[in-house]
Coordinates of C-alpha atoms in Angstrom, one line a residue:
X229 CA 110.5 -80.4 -187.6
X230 CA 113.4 -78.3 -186.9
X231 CA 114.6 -76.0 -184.2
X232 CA 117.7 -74.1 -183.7
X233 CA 120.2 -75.0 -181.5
X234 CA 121.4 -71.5 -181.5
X235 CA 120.6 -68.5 -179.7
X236 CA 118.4 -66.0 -181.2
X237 CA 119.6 -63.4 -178.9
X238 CA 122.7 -63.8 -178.3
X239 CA 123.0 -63.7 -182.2
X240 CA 120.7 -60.9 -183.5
X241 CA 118.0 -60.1 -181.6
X242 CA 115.8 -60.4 -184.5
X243 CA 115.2 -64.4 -185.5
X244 CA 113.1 -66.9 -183.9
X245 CA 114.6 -70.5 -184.7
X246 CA 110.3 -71.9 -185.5
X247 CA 109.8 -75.2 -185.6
X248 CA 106.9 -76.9 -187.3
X249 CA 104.4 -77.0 -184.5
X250 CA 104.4 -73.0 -184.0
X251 CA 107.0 -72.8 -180.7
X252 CA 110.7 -71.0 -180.5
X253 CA 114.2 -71.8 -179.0
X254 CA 116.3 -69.0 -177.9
X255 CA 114.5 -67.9 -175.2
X256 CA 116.4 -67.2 -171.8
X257 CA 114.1 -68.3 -169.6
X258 CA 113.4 -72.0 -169.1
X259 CA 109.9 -73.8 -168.6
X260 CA 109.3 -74.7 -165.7
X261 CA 111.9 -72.4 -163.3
X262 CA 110.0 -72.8 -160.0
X263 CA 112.9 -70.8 -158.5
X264 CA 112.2 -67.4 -160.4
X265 CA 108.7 -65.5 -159.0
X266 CA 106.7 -64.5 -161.5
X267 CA 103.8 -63.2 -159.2
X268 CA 100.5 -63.1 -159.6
X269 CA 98.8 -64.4 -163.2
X270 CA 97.2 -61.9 -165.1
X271 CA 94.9 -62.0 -167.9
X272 CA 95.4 -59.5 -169.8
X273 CA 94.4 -58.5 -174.0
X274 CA 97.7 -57.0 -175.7
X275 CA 97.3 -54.3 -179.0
X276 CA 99.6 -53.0 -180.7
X277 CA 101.1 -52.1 -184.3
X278 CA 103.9 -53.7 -185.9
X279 CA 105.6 -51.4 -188.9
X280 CA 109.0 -52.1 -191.0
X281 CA 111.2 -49.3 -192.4
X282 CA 110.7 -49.4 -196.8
X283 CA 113.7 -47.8 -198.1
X284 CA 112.7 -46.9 -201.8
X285 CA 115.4 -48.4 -204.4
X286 CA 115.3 -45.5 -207.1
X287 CA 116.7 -45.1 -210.4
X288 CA 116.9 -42.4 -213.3
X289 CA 116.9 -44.2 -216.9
X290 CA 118.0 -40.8 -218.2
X291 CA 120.9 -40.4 -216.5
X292 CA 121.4 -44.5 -215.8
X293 CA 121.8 -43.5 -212.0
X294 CA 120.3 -45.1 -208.8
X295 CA 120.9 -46.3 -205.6
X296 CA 118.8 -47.0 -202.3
X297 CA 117.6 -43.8 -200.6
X298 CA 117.8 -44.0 -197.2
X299 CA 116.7 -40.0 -197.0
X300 CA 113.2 -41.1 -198.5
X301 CA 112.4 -43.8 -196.0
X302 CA 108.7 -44.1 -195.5
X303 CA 106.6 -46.7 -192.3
X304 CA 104.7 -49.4 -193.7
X305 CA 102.3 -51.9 -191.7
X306 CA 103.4 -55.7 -191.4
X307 CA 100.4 -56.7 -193.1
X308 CA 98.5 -60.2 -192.5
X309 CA 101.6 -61.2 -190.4
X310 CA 101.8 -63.9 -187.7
X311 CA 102.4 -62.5 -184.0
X312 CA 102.6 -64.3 -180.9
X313 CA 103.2 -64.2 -177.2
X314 CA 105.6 -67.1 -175.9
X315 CA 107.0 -68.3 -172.7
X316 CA 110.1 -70.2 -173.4
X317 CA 109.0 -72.4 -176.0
X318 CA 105.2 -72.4 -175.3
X319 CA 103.2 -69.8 -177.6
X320 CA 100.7 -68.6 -175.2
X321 CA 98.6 -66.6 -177.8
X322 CA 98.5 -65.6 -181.7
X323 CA 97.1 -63.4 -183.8
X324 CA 97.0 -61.5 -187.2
X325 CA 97.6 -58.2 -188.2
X326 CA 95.5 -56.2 -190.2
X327 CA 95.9 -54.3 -193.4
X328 CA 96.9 -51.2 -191.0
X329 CA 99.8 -53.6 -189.1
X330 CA 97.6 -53.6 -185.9
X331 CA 96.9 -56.9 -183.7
X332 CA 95.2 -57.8 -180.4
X333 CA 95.4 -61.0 -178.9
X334 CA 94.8 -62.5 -175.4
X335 CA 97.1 -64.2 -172.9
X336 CA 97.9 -65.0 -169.1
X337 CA 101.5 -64.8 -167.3
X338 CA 102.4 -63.8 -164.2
X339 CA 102.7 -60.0 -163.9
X340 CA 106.4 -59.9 -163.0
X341 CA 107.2 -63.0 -165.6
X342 CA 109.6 -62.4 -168.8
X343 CA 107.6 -63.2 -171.8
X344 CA 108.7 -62.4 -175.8
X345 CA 106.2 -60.6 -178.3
X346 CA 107.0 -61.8 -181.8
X347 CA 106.1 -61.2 -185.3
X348 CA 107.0 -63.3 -187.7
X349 CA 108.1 -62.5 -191.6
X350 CA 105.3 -64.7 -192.3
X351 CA 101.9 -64.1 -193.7
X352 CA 99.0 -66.6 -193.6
X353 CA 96.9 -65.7 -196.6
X354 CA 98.8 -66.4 -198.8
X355 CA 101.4 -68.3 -196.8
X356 CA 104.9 -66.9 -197.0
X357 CA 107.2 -66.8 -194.8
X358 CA 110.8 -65.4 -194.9
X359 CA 113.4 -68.1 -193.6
X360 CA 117.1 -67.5 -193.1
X361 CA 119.4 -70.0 -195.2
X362 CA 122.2 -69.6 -193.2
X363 CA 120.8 -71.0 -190.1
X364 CA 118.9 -73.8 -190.7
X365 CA 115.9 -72.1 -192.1
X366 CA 114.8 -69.9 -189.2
X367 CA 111.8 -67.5 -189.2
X368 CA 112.9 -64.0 -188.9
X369 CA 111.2 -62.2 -186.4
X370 CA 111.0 -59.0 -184.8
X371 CA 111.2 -59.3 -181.4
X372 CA 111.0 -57.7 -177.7
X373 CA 110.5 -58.9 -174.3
X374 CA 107.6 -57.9 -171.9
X375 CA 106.2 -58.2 -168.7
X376 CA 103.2 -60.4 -168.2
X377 CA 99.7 -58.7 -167.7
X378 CA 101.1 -55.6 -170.3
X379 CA 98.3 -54.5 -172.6
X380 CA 99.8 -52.3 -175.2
X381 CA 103.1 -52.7 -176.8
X382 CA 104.3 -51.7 -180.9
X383 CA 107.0 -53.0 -182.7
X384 CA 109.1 -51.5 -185.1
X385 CA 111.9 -53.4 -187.5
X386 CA 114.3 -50.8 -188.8
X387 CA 116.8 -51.2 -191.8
X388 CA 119.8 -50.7 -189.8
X389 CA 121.7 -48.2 -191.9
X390 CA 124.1 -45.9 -190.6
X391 CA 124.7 -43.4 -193.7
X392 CA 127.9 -45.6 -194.5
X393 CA 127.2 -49.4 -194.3
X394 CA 124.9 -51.1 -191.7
X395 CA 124.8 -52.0 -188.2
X396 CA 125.2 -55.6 -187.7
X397 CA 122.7 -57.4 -186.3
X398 CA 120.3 -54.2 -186.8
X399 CA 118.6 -55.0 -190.3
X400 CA 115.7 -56.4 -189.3
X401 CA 113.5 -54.5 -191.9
X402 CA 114.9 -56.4 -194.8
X403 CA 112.3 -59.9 -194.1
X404 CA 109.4 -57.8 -193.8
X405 CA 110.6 -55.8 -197.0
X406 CA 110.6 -58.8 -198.8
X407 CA 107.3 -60.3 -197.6
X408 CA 105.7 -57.0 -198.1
X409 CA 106.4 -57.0 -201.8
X410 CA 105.3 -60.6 -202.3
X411 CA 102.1 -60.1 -200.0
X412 CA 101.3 -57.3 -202.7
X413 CA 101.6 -59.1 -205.8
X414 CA 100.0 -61.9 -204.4
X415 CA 97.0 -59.8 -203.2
X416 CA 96.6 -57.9 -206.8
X417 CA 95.8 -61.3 -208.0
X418 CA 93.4 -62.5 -205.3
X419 CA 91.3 -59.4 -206.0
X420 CA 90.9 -60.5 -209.3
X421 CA 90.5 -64.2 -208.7
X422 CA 90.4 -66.7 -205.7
X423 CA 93.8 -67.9 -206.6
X424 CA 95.0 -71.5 -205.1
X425 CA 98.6 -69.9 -204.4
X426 CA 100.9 -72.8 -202.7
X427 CA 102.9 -71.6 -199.4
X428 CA 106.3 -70.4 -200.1
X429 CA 109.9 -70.2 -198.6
X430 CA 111.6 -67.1 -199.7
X431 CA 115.3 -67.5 -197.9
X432 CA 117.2 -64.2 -197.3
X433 CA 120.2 -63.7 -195.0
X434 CA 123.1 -61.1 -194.7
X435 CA 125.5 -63.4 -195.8
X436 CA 123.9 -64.7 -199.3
X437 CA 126.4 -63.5 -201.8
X438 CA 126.4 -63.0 -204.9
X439 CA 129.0 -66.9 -205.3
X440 CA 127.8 -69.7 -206.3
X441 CA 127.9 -72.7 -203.7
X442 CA 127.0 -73.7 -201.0
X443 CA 123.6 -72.4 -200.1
X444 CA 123.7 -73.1 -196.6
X445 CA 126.4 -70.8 -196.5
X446 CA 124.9 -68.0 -198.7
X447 CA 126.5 -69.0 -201.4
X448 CA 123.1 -68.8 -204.0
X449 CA 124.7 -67.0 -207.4
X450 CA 122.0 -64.2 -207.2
X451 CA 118.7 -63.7 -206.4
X452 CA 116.7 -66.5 -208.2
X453 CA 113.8 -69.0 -207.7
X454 CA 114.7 -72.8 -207.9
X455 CA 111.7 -74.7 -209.5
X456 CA 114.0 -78.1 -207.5
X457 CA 113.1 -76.5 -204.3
X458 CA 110.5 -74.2 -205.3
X459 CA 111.8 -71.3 -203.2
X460 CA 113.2 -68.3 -204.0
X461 CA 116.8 -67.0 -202.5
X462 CA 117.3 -63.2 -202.3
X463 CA 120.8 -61.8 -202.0
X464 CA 121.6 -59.6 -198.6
X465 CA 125.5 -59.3 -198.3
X466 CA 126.6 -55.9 -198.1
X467 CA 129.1 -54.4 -199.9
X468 CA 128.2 -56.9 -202.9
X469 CA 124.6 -56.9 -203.8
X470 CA 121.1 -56.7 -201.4
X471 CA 118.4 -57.0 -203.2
X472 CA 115.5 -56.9 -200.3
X473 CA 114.6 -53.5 -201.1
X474 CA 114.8 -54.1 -204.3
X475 CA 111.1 -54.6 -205.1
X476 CA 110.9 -55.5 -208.7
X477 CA 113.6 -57.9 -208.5
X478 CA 111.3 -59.5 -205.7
X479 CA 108.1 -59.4 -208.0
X480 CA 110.1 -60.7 -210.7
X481 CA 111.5 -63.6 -208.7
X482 CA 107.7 -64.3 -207.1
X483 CA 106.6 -64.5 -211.1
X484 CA 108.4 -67.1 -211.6
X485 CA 107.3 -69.1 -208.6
X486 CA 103.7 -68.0 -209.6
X487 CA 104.7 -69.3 -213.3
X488 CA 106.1 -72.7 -211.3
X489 CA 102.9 -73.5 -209.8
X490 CA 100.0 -72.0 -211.4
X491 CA 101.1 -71.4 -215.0
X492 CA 103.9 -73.6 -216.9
X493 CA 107.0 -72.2 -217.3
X494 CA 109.6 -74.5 -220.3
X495 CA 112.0 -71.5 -219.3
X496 CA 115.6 -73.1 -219.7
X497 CA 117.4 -70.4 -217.5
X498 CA 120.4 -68.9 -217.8
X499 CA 122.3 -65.8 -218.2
X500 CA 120.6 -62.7 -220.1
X501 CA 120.1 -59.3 -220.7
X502 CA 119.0 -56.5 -223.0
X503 CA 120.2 -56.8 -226.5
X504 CA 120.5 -60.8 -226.3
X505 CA 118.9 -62.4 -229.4
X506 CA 117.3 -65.3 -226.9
X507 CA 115.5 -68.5 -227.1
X508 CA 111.7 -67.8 -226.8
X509 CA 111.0 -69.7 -224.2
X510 CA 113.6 -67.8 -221.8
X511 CA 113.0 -64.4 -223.9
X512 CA 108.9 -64.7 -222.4
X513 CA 109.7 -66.2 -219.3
X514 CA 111.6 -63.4 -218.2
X515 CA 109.9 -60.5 -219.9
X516 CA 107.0 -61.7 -218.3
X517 CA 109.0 -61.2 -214.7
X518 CA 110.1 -58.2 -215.5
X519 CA 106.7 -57.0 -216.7
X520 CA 104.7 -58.3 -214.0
X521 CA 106.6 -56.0 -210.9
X522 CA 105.7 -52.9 -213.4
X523 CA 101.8 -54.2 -213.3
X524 CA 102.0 -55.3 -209.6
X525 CA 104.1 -52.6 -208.0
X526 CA 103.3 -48.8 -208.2
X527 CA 106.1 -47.6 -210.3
X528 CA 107.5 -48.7 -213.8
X529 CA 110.3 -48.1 -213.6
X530 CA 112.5 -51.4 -212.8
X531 CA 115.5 -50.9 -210.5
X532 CA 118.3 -53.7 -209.4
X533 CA 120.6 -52.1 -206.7
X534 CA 124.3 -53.1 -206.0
X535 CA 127.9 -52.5 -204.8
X536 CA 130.7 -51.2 -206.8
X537 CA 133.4 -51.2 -204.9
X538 CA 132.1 -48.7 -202.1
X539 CA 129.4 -47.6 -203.9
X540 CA 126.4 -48.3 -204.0
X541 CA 124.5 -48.2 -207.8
X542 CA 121.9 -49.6 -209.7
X543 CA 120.9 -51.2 -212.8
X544 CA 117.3 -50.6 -214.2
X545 CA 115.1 -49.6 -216.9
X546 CA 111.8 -47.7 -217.5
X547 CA 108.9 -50.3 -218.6
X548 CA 106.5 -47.3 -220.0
X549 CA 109.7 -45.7 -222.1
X550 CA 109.6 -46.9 -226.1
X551 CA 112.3 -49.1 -226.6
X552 CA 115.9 -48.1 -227.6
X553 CA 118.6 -49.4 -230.1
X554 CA 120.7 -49.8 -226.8
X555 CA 118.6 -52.0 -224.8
X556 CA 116.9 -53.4 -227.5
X557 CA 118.6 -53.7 -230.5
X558 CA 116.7 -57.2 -232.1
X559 CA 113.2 -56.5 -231.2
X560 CA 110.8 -59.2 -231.4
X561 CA 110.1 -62.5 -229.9
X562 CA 113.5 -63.5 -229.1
X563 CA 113.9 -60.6 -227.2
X564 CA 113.0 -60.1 -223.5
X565 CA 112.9 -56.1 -223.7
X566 CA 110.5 -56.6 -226.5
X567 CA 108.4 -58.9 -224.5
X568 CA 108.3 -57.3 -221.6
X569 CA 107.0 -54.0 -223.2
X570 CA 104.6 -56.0 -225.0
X571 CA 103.0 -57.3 -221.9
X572 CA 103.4 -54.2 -219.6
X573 CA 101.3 -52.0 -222.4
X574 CA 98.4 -55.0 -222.3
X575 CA 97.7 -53.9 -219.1
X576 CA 98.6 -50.7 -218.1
X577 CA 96.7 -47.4 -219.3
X578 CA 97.4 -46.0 -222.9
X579 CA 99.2 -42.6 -222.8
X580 CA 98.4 -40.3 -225.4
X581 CA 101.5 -41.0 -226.8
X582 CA 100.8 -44.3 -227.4
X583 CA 97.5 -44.4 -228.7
X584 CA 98.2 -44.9 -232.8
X585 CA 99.4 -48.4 -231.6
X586 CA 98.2 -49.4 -227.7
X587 CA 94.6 -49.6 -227.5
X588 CA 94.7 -52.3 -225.1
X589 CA 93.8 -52.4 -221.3
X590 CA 93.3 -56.2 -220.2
X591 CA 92.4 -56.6 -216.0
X592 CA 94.9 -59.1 -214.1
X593 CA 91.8 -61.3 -213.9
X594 CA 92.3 -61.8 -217.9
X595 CA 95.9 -62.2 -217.5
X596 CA 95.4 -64.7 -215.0
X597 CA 93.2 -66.5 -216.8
X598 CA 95.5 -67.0 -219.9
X599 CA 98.9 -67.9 -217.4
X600 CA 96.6 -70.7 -215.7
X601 CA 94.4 -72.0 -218.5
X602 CA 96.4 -72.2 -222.7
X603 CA 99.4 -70.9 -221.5
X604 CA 99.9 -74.1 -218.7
X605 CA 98.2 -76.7 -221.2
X606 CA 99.3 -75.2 -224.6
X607 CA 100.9 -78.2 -226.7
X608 CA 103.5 -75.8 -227.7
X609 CA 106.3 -74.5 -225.9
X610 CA 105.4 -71.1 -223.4
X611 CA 106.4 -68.7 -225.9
X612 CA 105.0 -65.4 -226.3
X613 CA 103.0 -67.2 -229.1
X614 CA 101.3 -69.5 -227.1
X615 CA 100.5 -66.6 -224.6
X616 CA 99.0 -64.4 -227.7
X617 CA 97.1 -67.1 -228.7
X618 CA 95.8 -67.9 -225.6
X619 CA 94.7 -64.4 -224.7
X620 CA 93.3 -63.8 -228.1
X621 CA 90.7 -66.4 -227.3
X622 CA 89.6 -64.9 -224.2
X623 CA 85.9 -63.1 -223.7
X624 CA 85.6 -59.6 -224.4
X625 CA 89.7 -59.2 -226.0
X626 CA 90.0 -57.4 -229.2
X627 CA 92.3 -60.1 -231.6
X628 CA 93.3 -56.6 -234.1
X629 CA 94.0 -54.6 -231.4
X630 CA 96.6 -57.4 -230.1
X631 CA 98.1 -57.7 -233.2
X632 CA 98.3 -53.8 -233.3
X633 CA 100.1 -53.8 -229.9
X634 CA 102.6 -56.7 -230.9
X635 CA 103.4 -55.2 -234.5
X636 CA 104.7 -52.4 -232.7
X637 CA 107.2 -54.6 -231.0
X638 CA 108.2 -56.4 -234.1
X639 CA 106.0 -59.9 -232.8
X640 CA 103.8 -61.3 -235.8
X641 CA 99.9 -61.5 -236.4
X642 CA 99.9 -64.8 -234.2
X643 CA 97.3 -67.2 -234.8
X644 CA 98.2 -70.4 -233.6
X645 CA 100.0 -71.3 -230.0
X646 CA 103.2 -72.6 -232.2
X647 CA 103.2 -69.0 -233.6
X648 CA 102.2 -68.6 -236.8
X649 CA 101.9 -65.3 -238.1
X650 CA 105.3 -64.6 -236.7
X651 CA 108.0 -66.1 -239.0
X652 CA 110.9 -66.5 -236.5
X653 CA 108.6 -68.1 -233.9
X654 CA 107.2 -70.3 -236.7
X655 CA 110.5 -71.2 -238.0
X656 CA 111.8 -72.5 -234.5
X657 CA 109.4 -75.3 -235.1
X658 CA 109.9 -78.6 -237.6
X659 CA 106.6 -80.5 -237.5
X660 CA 107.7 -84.2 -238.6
X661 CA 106.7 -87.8 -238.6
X662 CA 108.3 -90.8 -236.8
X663 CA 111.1 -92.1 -238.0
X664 CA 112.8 -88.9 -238.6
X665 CA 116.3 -87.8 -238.9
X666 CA 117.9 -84.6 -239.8
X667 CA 121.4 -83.1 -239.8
X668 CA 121.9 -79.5 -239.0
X669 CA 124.1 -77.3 -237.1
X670 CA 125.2 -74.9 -233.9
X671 CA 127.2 -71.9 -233.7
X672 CA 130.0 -72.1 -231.2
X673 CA 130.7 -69.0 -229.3
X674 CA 127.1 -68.6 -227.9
X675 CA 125.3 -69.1 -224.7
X676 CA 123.0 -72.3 -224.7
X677 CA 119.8 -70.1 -224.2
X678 CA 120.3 -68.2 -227.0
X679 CA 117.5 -68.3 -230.4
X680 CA 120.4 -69.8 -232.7
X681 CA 121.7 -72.6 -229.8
X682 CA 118.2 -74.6 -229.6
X683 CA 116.6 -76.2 -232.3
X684 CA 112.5 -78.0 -231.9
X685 CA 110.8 -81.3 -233.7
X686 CA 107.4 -81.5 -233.2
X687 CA 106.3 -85.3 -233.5
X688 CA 103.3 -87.1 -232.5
X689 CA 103.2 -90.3 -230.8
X690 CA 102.3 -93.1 -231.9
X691 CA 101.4 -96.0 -228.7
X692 CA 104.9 -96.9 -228.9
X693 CA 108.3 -96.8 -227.5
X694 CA 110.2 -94.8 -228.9
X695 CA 114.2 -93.9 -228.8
X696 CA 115.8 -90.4 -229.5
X697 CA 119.3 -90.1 -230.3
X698 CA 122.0 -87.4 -231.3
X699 CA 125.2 -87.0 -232.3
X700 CA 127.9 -84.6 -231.9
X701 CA 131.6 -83.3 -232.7
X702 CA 130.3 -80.8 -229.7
X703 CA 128.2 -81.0 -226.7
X704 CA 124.1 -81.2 -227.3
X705 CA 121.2 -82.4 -225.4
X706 CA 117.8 -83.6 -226.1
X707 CA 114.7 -83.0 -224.3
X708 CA 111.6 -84.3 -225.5
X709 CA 108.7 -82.7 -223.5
X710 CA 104.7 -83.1 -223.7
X711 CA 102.6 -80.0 -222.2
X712 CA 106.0 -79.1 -220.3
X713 CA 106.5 -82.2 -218.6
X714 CA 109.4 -84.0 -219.5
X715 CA 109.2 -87.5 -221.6
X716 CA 112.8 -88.2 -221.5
X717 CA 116.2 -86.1 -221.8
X718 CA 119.5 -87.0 -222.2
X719 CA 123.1 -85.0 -221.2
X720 CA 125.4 -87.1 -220.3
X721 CA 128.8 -86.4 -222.5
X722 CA 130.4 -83.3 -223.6
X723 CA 130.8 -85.0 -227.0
X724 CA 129.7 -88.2 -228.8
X725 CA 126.1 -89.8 -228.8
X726 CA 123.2 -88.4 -226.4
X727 CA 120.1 -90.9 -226.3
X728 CA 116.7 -92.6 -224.6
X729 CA 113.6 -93.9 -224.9
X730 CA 110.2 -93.2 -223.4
X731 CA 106.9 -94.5 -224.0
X732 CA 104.8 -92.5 -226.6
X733 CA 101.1 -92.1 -225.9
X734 CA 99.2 -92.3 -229.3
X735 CA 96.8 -88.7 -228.4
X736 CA 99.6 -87.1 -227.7
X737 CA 102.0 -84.5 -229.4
X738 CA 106.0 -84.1 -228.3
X739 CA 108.6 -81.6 -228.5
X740 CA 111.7 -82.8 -228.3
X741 CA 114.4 -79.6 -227.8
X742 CA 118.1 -80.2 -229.2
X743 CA 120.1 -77.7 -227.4
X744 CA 124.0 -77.1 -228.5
X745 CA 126.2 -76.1 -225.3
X746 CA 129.8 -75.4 -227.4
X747 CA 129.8 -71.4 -225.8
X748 CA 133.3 -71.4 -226.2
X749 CA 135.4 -70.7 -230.2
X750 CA 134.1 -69.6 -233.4
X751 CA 132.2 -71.2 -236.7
X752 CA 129.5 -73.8 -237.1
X753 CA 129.5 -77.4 -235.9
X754 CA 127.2 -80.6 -237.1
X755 CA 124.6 -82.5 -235.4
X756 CA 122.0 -85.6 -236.1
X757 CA 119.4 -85.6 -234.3
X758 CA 116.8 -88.7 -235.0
X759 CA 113.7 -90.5 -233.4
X760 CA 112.6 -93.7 -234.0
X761 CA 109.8 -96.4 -232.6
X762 CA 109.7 -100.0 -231.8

C-alpha cells in the first residue's frame, strides 16, 4: 500500500496521493481535531456532474499540418469514474458516474466541517486508472472542498492553456483525457463481447519527457506500453511532446496492452516508421495499433502532436487515404502502412471508391475473436499471416474477398498461419529437423527489427534437451519461442558464441529467431546458427 508523503494541495490542487484501501493524504484537516467545531451532523445526498475539457488534436494529410486546437475545445462527461467524499483520510461515501458524468452519493459531516469531493482518473468497468509517475504513482484527481450537509456541487477539470504555453499546476484535463480515450476503446469491445480486460496503470505526468531514463523522474523515451510492467507511460512535458490529447496515440498504446493480455503479441519493438522494409512481426504489431484508434475512435485520420522549438506541430496520416510512394514505398507484409490499411478497410464501410477491391465489413466482435482465439495460440509467429489465417476460418467471413482486400496491399493469397500464399512471409520461415546447422548472413547498417536483420527455424521437439548455439564476427541473438512463450534465449556478447538449452516437449513445435544487431557500417557479415539434442 502506498501513500504520499506530499501535499496534494500545496502541490497542484489536482492529485490525490490513494493508497490501496480507497483513503487520501493531503488533506489539511486532521482526524480527530476536537478543537475545530464542525456543528451539527447532517445527512445529506450530494449530485452533481463531473466534465473534462477534450481539446481535439487535428491534422491535414494534404497539407502535412496539425497541431492541438484549443479554439475547438468541446465538454465531455467523466464517464464510469470513481468519486468520493473524504474527511481527512476517511472516504465517507463513493459513487459512480454515469455515461452523462452525473453522480449522487450519500454522506454525514457536520454542517460547518471541511470535507473534499473527489474524482478520480479512474474507471471501474473496466479498471483503469491514471497514476502520476513522478510521484510515487498517485491517482489524479479533480478536486474541491465543501461544506458538510451541501447537496449539489459539479466539477470541472480544465486543460490549463493560456493561448501560449500552460498554467502550471492548471492541467487537470490531461488524466481524464486519457482515460476517456481508453474507457472508449475498451467499451467498443465490451459491446461486442464480455471481454475479461485486466486493470491497468496508465502513468502520465507533466514532467515525462521525451529522454530515456529514469522513469520515476519522467524520463520514459516516449509514449509506450511496457509488457515488464504492463502499463503504459504517456508523455506530458510541454515544450517537447504531450501526447494526452493525442487520442490515437492513446488507442494505439492501449492495443498493445489489449494485444499483451488478451491476444499474443511476438512484437520485438523498436524504432519505425513509414517506408521501413520491417520484420513481420513488428510490421503487424504496430499496424494493428495504428489501425485499431481509426476503428475505435471517430475519425481516421491518425494525428501525433509535438513541439518544435516553440511550435507546436504534428505528425499524422489518413487511414481511409490509398497508400502513397511516400509513406509506403515497400507495400506488403513487411510494411506497417500496408498492414495497417489492410486491417482498417476489414472493418470500416467500403467507399465507392473502393469497391473493385474492399468488399469487406467484419464487426469488432469477429476481430476479437481472431486477436484472442489463432492469433494468441497460432504455432507461428503473430504475423499478419497468422491473423489472415485465423480470420479466414471464422463463421460467416468470405476467404476471396480477404484475399481481394490483401492483394490490393501487395499481401499474398494466405492459407496457412506461417503464410503461405505470400512468398516473402513464407520465405522468412526454414522448416528443419533436429540436428541442424546452417550458415547465412546479416547486413550491417540496419536496425535489428528490420525484415533482412531476423532470420526463423521452425523445428519440432523431440522429448529432449536440446542446445542452440550461434556464432558470430558480429552481434546476434537467439530466441527460441513455442506459442510466444519463450523456451530459451541467449544475448550475452556483442561478438563470439551465443548459446542454451531447454527442454523440448515431443507435441510441440519451436521457433527459434536469430536476430543480427550490427546497425552500424556497411556489407554483409556470417553467422552459424545450429540446434542439437541430447
Amino acid at each position: 500500500m502506498y501513500v504520499s508523503r506530499k501535499s496534494a494541495w500545496a502541490r497542484t490542487g489536482a492529485t490525490l496521493a490513494l493508497a490501496l484501501g480507497l483513503t487520501v493524504l493531503g488533506c489539511s484537516d486532521k482526524e480527530g481535531d476536537d478543537d475545530k467545531d464542525e456543528g451539527t451532523p447532517v445527512t445529506a445526498t450530494l449530485t452533481g456532474r463531473v466534465t473534462f475539457d477534450s481539446v481535439p488534436a487535428v491534422y491535414t494529410p494534404t497539407t502535412r499540418q496539425g497541431s492541438l486546437a484549443f479554439n475547438q475545445v468541446s465538454i465531455k462527461p467523466v464517464r464510469n469514474a470513481t468519486v468520493q467524499v473524504l474527511r481527512g483520510s476517511t472516504v465517507l461515501a463513493s459513487a459512480t458516474t454515469d455515461d452523462d458524468g452525473r453522480y449522487q452519493l450519500t454522506f454525514t459531516a457536520g454542517d460547518q466541517a471541511d470535507v473534499t469531493l473527489a474524482t478520480l482518473a479512474k474507471t471501474t468497468t473496466p479498471d483503469i486508472q491514471v497514476e502520476d509517475n513522478t510521484d510515487g504513482n498517485a491517482i489524479w484527481a479533480v478536486v474541491t472542498q465543501i461544506k458538510g450537509g451541501t447537496t449539489s456541487k459539479d466539477l470541472h477539470a480544465g486543460h490549463g492553456w493560456n493561448g501560449s504555453g500552460y498554467t502550471a499546476n492548471q492541467r487537470v484535463a490531461a488524466p481524464f483525457a486519457i482515460l476517456d480515450a481508453m474507457y472508449t476503446a475498451s467499451h467498443a469491445f465490451l459491446a461486442e463481447r464480455p471481454v475479461p480486460f485486466p486493470p491497468l496503470k496508465v502513468n502520465w505526468s507533466p514532467d515525462n519527457a521525451p529522454q530515456n531514463g529514469d522513469k520515476a523522474r519522467g524520463q520514459i523515451g516516449t509514449s509506450h506500453f511496457s509488457p515488464s510492467e504492463n502499463e503504459v507511460y504517456v508523455l506530458g512535458l510541454a515544450g517537447a511532446d504531450t501526447d494526452e490529447f493525442d487520442s490515437h496515440v492513446i488507442v494505439h498504446e492501449w492495443g498493445h496492452f489489449f494485444e499483451a493480455n488478451l491476444s499474443r503479441a511476438d512484437n520485438p519493438g523498436g524504432p519505425h516508421s513509414s517506408g521501413d522494409i520491417l520484420d513481420p512481426r513488428i510490421a503487424f504489431g504496430e499496424g494493428y495499433g495504428n489501425a485499431l484508434s481509426g476503428m475505435l475512435l471517430p475519425s481516421s485520420i491518425y494525428v501525433d502532436t509535438l513541439w518544435s522549438g516553440t511550435r507546436l506541430g504534428a505528425f499524422g496520416f489518413d487511414l481511409e487515404t490509398p497508400p502513397t510512394t511516400n509513406d509506403d514505398p515497400n507495400p506488403g507484409v513487411f510494411s506497417e502502412f500496408s498492414i495497417m490499411r489492410f486491417l482498417y478497410d476489414l472493418h470500416d464501410e467500403s467507399t465507392l471508391t473502393e469497391t473493385s477491391f474492399d468488399q469487406v465489413s467484419l464487426s469488432l466482435g469477429t476481430l476479437y475473436d481472431v486477436l484472442v482465439g489463432p492469433q494468441r495460440t497460432t504455432a507461428a509467429l503473430t504475423t499478419v499471416g497468422s491473423f489472415i489465417h485465423g480470420l479466414k476460418a471464422q463463421p460467416g467471413v468470405d476467404a476471396a474477398a480477404v484475399d481481394r482486400l490483401a492483394a490490393h496491399y501487395n499481401i499474398g493469397a494466405i492459407r496457412s498461419e506461417w503464410g503461405e500464399g505470400d512468398a516473402g512471409l513464407y520465405g522468412m520461415y526454414n522448416f528443419v529437423t533436429v540436428p541442424f546447422s546452417e550458415n547465412n548472413s546479416f547486413t550491417r547498417g540496419e536496425p535489428f527489427n528490420q525484415r533482412q536483420q531476423n532470420r526463423y527455424y521452425v523445428f519440432p521437439g523431440n522429448g529432449r534437451r536440446m542446445t542452440v548455439t550461434a556464432n558470430s564476427v558480429e552481434d546476434v541473438s537467439i530466441l527460441a519461442l513455442q506459442q510466444g512463450a519463450t523456451a530459451g534465449e541467449a544475448d550475452r556478447f556483442t561478438t563470439g558464441t551465443e548459446t542454451f538449452d531447454f527442454n523440448s516437449q515431443s507435441d510441440r513445435r519451436y521457433v527459434l529467431v536469430t536476430t543480427g544487431w550490427a546497425d552500424e557500417g556497411s556489407g554483409n557479415y556470417n553467422y552459424t546458427v545450429s540446434v542439437s539434442s541430447q
